[in-house]
Structures are given as structure tokens and as C-alpha cells.
Amino acid sequence: MLFRSSAALNVYAKLPKEIAGVVCICGALQGMETLPEAAFKLNPRFKESIERLPASLEKLDDSLRQRVMTLRPLVDGVVLPKNAVLEGARNKRIISFGHLFSIGYFVYGRNVLIWRFLRKRARVQ
């Protein structure tokens, strides 16, 4: 299932034993002040989720962060690539450009990378 990265990490922080792994694609994980205000107007719950994220990230120790993979493009006009990184996670940057195009590219063109990561996490758990 696809969720906003902040929502997925908020749930993961609450239920880490029930979730084998999380993949964040072009997700805003820091630098929230750089996000366009239009994103919050279109989806007020997104702002709520973003506001909860720092407290959720504090709950994730090194072993839990290793079960997170972040994917980011070289250039993204919505979420700055440097803000899509989570310290301690498996952070990958792929040659891709643009927010929506990169999400599609990761989900459809590079999905083997995602499935491999999640399968490995499921076997370990």
C-alpha cells in the first residue's frame, strides 16, 4: 500500500513489531518548512502527519531505522532530496528528476529494489 512517508513512519513508530519494513519514496522527513503550502491546503491531514513525525522519529532507535529504506531523486521540486534522508536508514539516491515522475519510476521501474528490501526485512523478523 502507498501512504505518505510521514504517515507510514508514524504508524511504524507505534507498531514496530508488526511492521517488517518501511520504504519512503520522495518523502518529506525533515525540513518541513520547505514544503509548499499548497500541499497542506489540498490535504490538511498531511500537515497533521508531518507535525507528528519528529516525535515518531525519536522513538526509532538504530535497529528500527535499519528497517527503513528511503528513495530520492537527484532533483525534486516538491521535497528537497536532502530532506528525504533518514539518518540510520538505508538511503538511496537514483538518477531521476521530479517528484511525481520519480515516485512512478521507483514504484514501477525500480520496484525490484523495493521488494528485495522488504522481503529481506520480512525474513529477518
PDB file of C-alpha atoms in Angstrom:
ATOM      1  CA  MET A   1       0.000   0.000   0.000  1.00  0.00           C
ATOM      2  CA  LEU A   2       1.129   3.523  -0.671  1.00  0.00           C
ATOM      3  CA  PHE A   3       0.934   6.088   2.107  1.00  0.00           C
ATOM      4  CA  ARG A   4       2.607   9.370   2.717  1.00  0.00           C
ATOM      5  CA  SER A   5       6.019   8.680   4.223  1.00  0.00           C
ATOM      6  CA  SER A   6       5.196  10.626   7.371  1.00  0.00           C
ATOM      7  CA  ALA A   7       2.037   8.576   7.973  1.00  0.00           C
ATOM      8  CA  ALA A   8       3.882   5.304   7.366  1.00  0.00           C
ATOM      9  CA  LEU A   9       6.641   6.247   9.805  1.00  0.00           C
ATOM     10  CA  ASN A  10       4.138   7.448  12.417  1.00  0.00           C
ATOM     11  CA  VAL A  11       2.416   4.060  12.320  1.00  0.00           C
ATOM     12  CA  TYR A  12       5.751   2.219  12.271  1.00  0.00           C
ATOM     13  CA  ALA A  13       6.877   4.078  15.407  1.00  0.00           C
ATOM     14  CA  LYS A  14       3.702   2.927  17.191  1.00  0.00           C
ATOM     15  CA  LEU A  15       3.748  -0.685  15.921  1.00  0.00           C
ATOM     16  CA  PRO A  16       7.365  -1.613  15.147  1.00  0.00           C
ATOM     17  CA  LYS A  17       6.887  -5.313  15.985  1.00  0.00           C
ATOM     18  CA  GLU A  18       4.035  -5.657  13.499  1.00  0.00           C
ATOM     19  CA  ILE A  19       5.814  -3.963  10.573  1.00  0.00           C
ATOM     20  CA  ALA A  20       8.774  -5.661   8.913  1.00  0.00           C
ATOM     21  CA  GLY A  21       9.975  -2.664   6.937  1.00  0.00           C
ATOM     22  CA  VAL A  22       9.082   0.741   5.528  1.00  0.00           C
ATOM     23  CA  VAL A  23      10.025   2.281   2.185  1.00  0.00           C
ATOM     24  CA  CYS A  24       9.758   6.058   1.869  1.00  0.00           C
ATOM     25  CA  ILE A  25       9.701   7.344  -1.705  1.00  0.00           C
ATOM     26  CA  CYS A  26      10.440  11.064  -2.107  1.00  0.00           C
ATOM     27  CA  GLY A  27       9.159  11.534   1.434  1.00  0.00           C
ATOM     28  CA  ALA A  28       9.489  14.729   3.454  1.00  0.00           C
ATOM     29  CA  LEU A  29      11.299  13.516   6.578  1.00  0.00           C
ATOM     30  CA  GLN A  30      12.877  16.814   7.631  1.00  0.00           C
ATOM     31  CA  GLY A  31      12.915  20.449   6.549  1.00  0.00           C
ATOM     32  CA  MET A  32       9.127  20.642   6.648  1.00  0.00           C
ATOM     33  CA  GLU A  33       9.253  24.432   6.305  1.00  0.00           C
ATOM     34  CA  THR A  34      10.400  23.994   2.692  1.00  0.00           C
ATOM     35  CA  LEU A  35       7.241  22.136   1.652  1.00  0.00           C
ATOM     36  CA  PRO A  36       4.768  24.072  -0.496  1.00  0.00           C
ATOM     37  CA  GLU A  37       1.765  25.394   1.432  1.00  0.00           C
ATOM     38  CA  ALA A  38      -0.481  24.068  -1.353  1.00  0.00           C
ATOM     39  CA  ALA A  39       0.304  20.515  -0.232  1.00  0.00           C
ATOM     40  CA  PHE A  40      -1.239  21.240   3.168  1.00  0.00           C
ATOM     41  CA  LYS A  41      -4.255  23.018   1.713  1.00  0.00           C
ATOM     42  CA  LEU A  42      -5.009  20.049  -0.531  1.00  0.00           C
ATOM     43  CA  ASN A  43      -4.612  17.594   2.330  1.00  0.00           C
ATOM     44  CA  PRO A  44      -4.936  19.007   5.877  1.00  0.00           C
ATOM     45  CA  ARG A  45      -4.220  15.555   7.358  1.00  0.00           C
ATOM     46  CA  PHE A  46      -0.802  15.672   5.711  1.00  0.00           C
ATOM     47  CA  LYS A  47       0.124  18.683   7.840  1.00  0.00           C
ATOM     48  CA  GLU A  48      -1.058  16.843  10.947  1.00  0.00           C
ATOM     49  CA  SER A  49       1.014  13.807   9.986  1.00  0.00           C
ATOM     50  CA  ILE A  50       4.093  15.953   9.317  1.00  0.00           C
ATOM     51  CA  GLU A  51       3.724  17.640  12.712  1.00  0.00           C
ATOM     52  CA  ARG A  52       3.701  14.243  14.459  1.00  0.00           C
ATOM     53  CA  LEU A  53       6.738  12.956  12.590  1.00  0.00           C
ATOM     54  CA  PRO A  54       9.575  14.371  14.781  1.00  0.00           C
ATOM     55  CA  ALA A  55       8.196  12.654  17.900  1.00  0.00           C
ATOM     56  CA  SER A  56       7.788   9.407  15.949  1.00  0.00           C
ATOM     57  CA  LEU A  57      11.338   9.552  14.617  1.00  0.00           C
ATOM     58  CA  GLU A  58      12.674   9.970  18.159  1.00  0.00           C
ATOM     59  CA  LYS A  59      11.151   6.569  19.012  1.00  0.00           C
ATOM     60  CA  LEU A  60      13.083   4.822  16.239  1.00  0.00           C
ATOM     61  CA  ASP A  61      16.413   3.540  17.509  1.00  0.00           C
ATOM     62  CA  ASP A  62      19.216   2.356  15.207  1.00  0.00           C
ATOM     63  CA  SER A  63      17.845  -1.175  14.821  1.00  0.00           C
ATOM     64  CA  LEU A  64      14.405   0.133  13.823  1.00  0.00           C
ATOM     65  CA  ARG A  65      15.873   2.686  11.416  1.00  0.00           C
ATOM     66  CA  GLN A  66      17.756  -0.101   9.635  1.00  0.00           C
ATOM     67  CA  ARG A  67      14.342  -1.473   8.629  1.00  0.00           C
ATOM     68  CA  VAL A  68      13.600   1.756   6.714  1.00  0.00           C
ATOM     69  CA  MET A  69      14.711   2.497   3.170  1.00  0.00           C
ATOM     70  CA  THR A  70      14.416   5.962   1.658  1.00  0.00           C
ATOM     71  CA  LEU A  71      14.472   6.587  -2.079  1.00  0.00           C
ATOM     72  CA  ARG A  72      15.080  10.027  -3.511  1.00  0.00           C
ATOM     73  CA  PRO A  73      15.807  11.520  -6.942  1.00  0.00           C
ATOM     74  CA  LEU A  74      18.622  13.828  -7.948  1.00  0.00           C
ATOM     75  CA  VAL A  75      16.185  16.734  -8.346  1.00  0.00           C
ATOM     76  CA  ASP A  76      12.756  17.170  -6.767  1.00  0.00           C
ATOM     77  CA  GLY A  77      10.837  20.442  -6.844  1.00  0.00           C
ATOM     78  CA  VAL A  78       8.454  19.433  -4.050  1.00  0.00           C
ATOM     79  CA  VAL A  79      10.621  17.639  -1.464  1.00  0.00           C
ATOM     80  CA  LEU A  80      14.267  18.623  -1.497  1.00  0.00           C
ATOM     81  CA  PRO A  81      16.324  15.408  -1.871  1.00  0.00           C
ATOM     82  CA  LYS A  82      18.360  16.249   1.251  1.00  0.00           C
ATOM     83  CA  ASN A  83      15.075  16.326   3.232  1.00  0.00           C
ATOM     84  CA  ALA A  84      14.147  12.807   2.119  1.00  0.00           C
ATOM     85  CA  VAL A  85      17.001  11.224   4.102  1.00  0.00           C
ATOM     86  CA  LEU A  86      16.647   9.474   7.456  1.00  0.00           C
ATOM     87  CA  GLU A  87      19.820   9.015   9.473  1.00  0.00           C
ATOM     88  CA  GLY A  88      20.445   5.330  10.166  1.00  0.00           C
ATOM     89  CA  ALA A  89      18.140   4.146   7.370  1.00  0.00           C
ATOM     90  CA  ARG A  90      19.169   2.701   4.037  1.00  0.00           C
ATOM     91  CA  ASN A  91      19.138   5.902   1.974  1.00  0.00           C
ATOM     92  CA  LYS A  92      19.344   5.570  -1.802  1.00  0.00           C
ATOM     93  CA  ARG A  93      19.553   8.239  -4.457  1.00  0.00           C
ATOM     94  CA  ILE A  94      18.700   7.306  -8.028  1.00  0.00           C
ATOM     95  CA  ILE A  95      19.179   9.260 -11.237  1.00  0.00           C
ATOM     96  CA  SER A  96      15.671  10.604 -11.627  1.00  0.00           C
ATOM     97  CA  PHE A  97      14.114  14.048 -11.878  1.00  0.00           C
ATOM     98  CA  GLY A  98      10.877  15.479 -10.494  1.00  0.00           C
ATOM     99  CA  HIS A  99       8.577  14.445  -7.665  1.00  0.00           C
ATOM    100  CA  LEU A 100       5.710  12.606  -9.374  1.00  0.00           C
ATOM    101  CA  PHE A 101       7.862  11.150 -12.127  1.00  0.00           C
ATOM    102  CA  SER A 102      10.319   9.812  -9.538  1.00  0.00           C
ATOM    103  CA  ILE A 103       7.570   8.223  -7.438  1.00  0.00           C
ATOM    104  CA  GLY A 104       6.286   6.437 -10.541  1.00  0.00           C
ATOM    105  CA  TYR A 105       9.811   5.450 -11.527  1.00  0.00           C
ATOM    106  CA  PHE A 106      10.543   3.949  -8.100  1.00  0.00           C
ATOM    107  CA  VAL A 107       7.203   2.129  -7.861  1.00  0.00           C
ATOM    108  CA  TYR A 108       7.147   0.747 -11.404  1.00  0.00           C
ATOM    109  CA  GLY A 109      10.681   0.921 -12.776  1.00  0.00           C
ATOM    110  CA  ARG A 110      12.708   0.104  -9.660  1.00  0.00           C
ATOM    111  CA  ASN A 111      10.184  -1.981  -7.735  1.00  0.00           C
ATOM    112  CA  VAL A 112      12.607  -4.937  -7.591  1.00  0.00           C
ATOM    113  CA  LEU A 113      14.786  -2.829  -5.307  1.00  0.00           C
ATOM    114  CA  ILE A 114      11.802  -2.209  -3.030  1.00  0.00           C
ATOM    115  CA  TRP A 115      10.559  -5.808  -2.994  1.00  0.00           C
ATOM    116  CA  ARG A 116      14.062  -7.167  -2.331  1.00  0.00           C
ATOM    117  CA  PHE A 117      14.453  -4.844   0.652  1.00  0.00           C
ATOM    118  CA  LEU A 118      11.022  -5.707   2.102  1.00  0.00           C
ATOM    119  CA  ARG A 119      11.418  -9.458   1.595  1.00  0.00           C
ATOM    120  CA  LYS A 120      14.750  -9.385   3.385  1.00  0.00           C
ATOM    121  CA  ARG A 121      13.208  -7.480   6.301  1.00  0.00           C
ATOM    122  CA  ALA A 122      10.303  -9.961   6.487  1.00  0.00           C
ATOM    123  CA  ARG A 123      12.687 -12.935   6.663  1.00  0.00           C
ATOM    124  CA  VAL A 124      14.721 -11.338   9.434  1.00  0.00           C
ATOM    125  CA  GLN A 125      11.725 -10.534  11.579  1.00  0.00           C
TER     126      GLN A 125
END
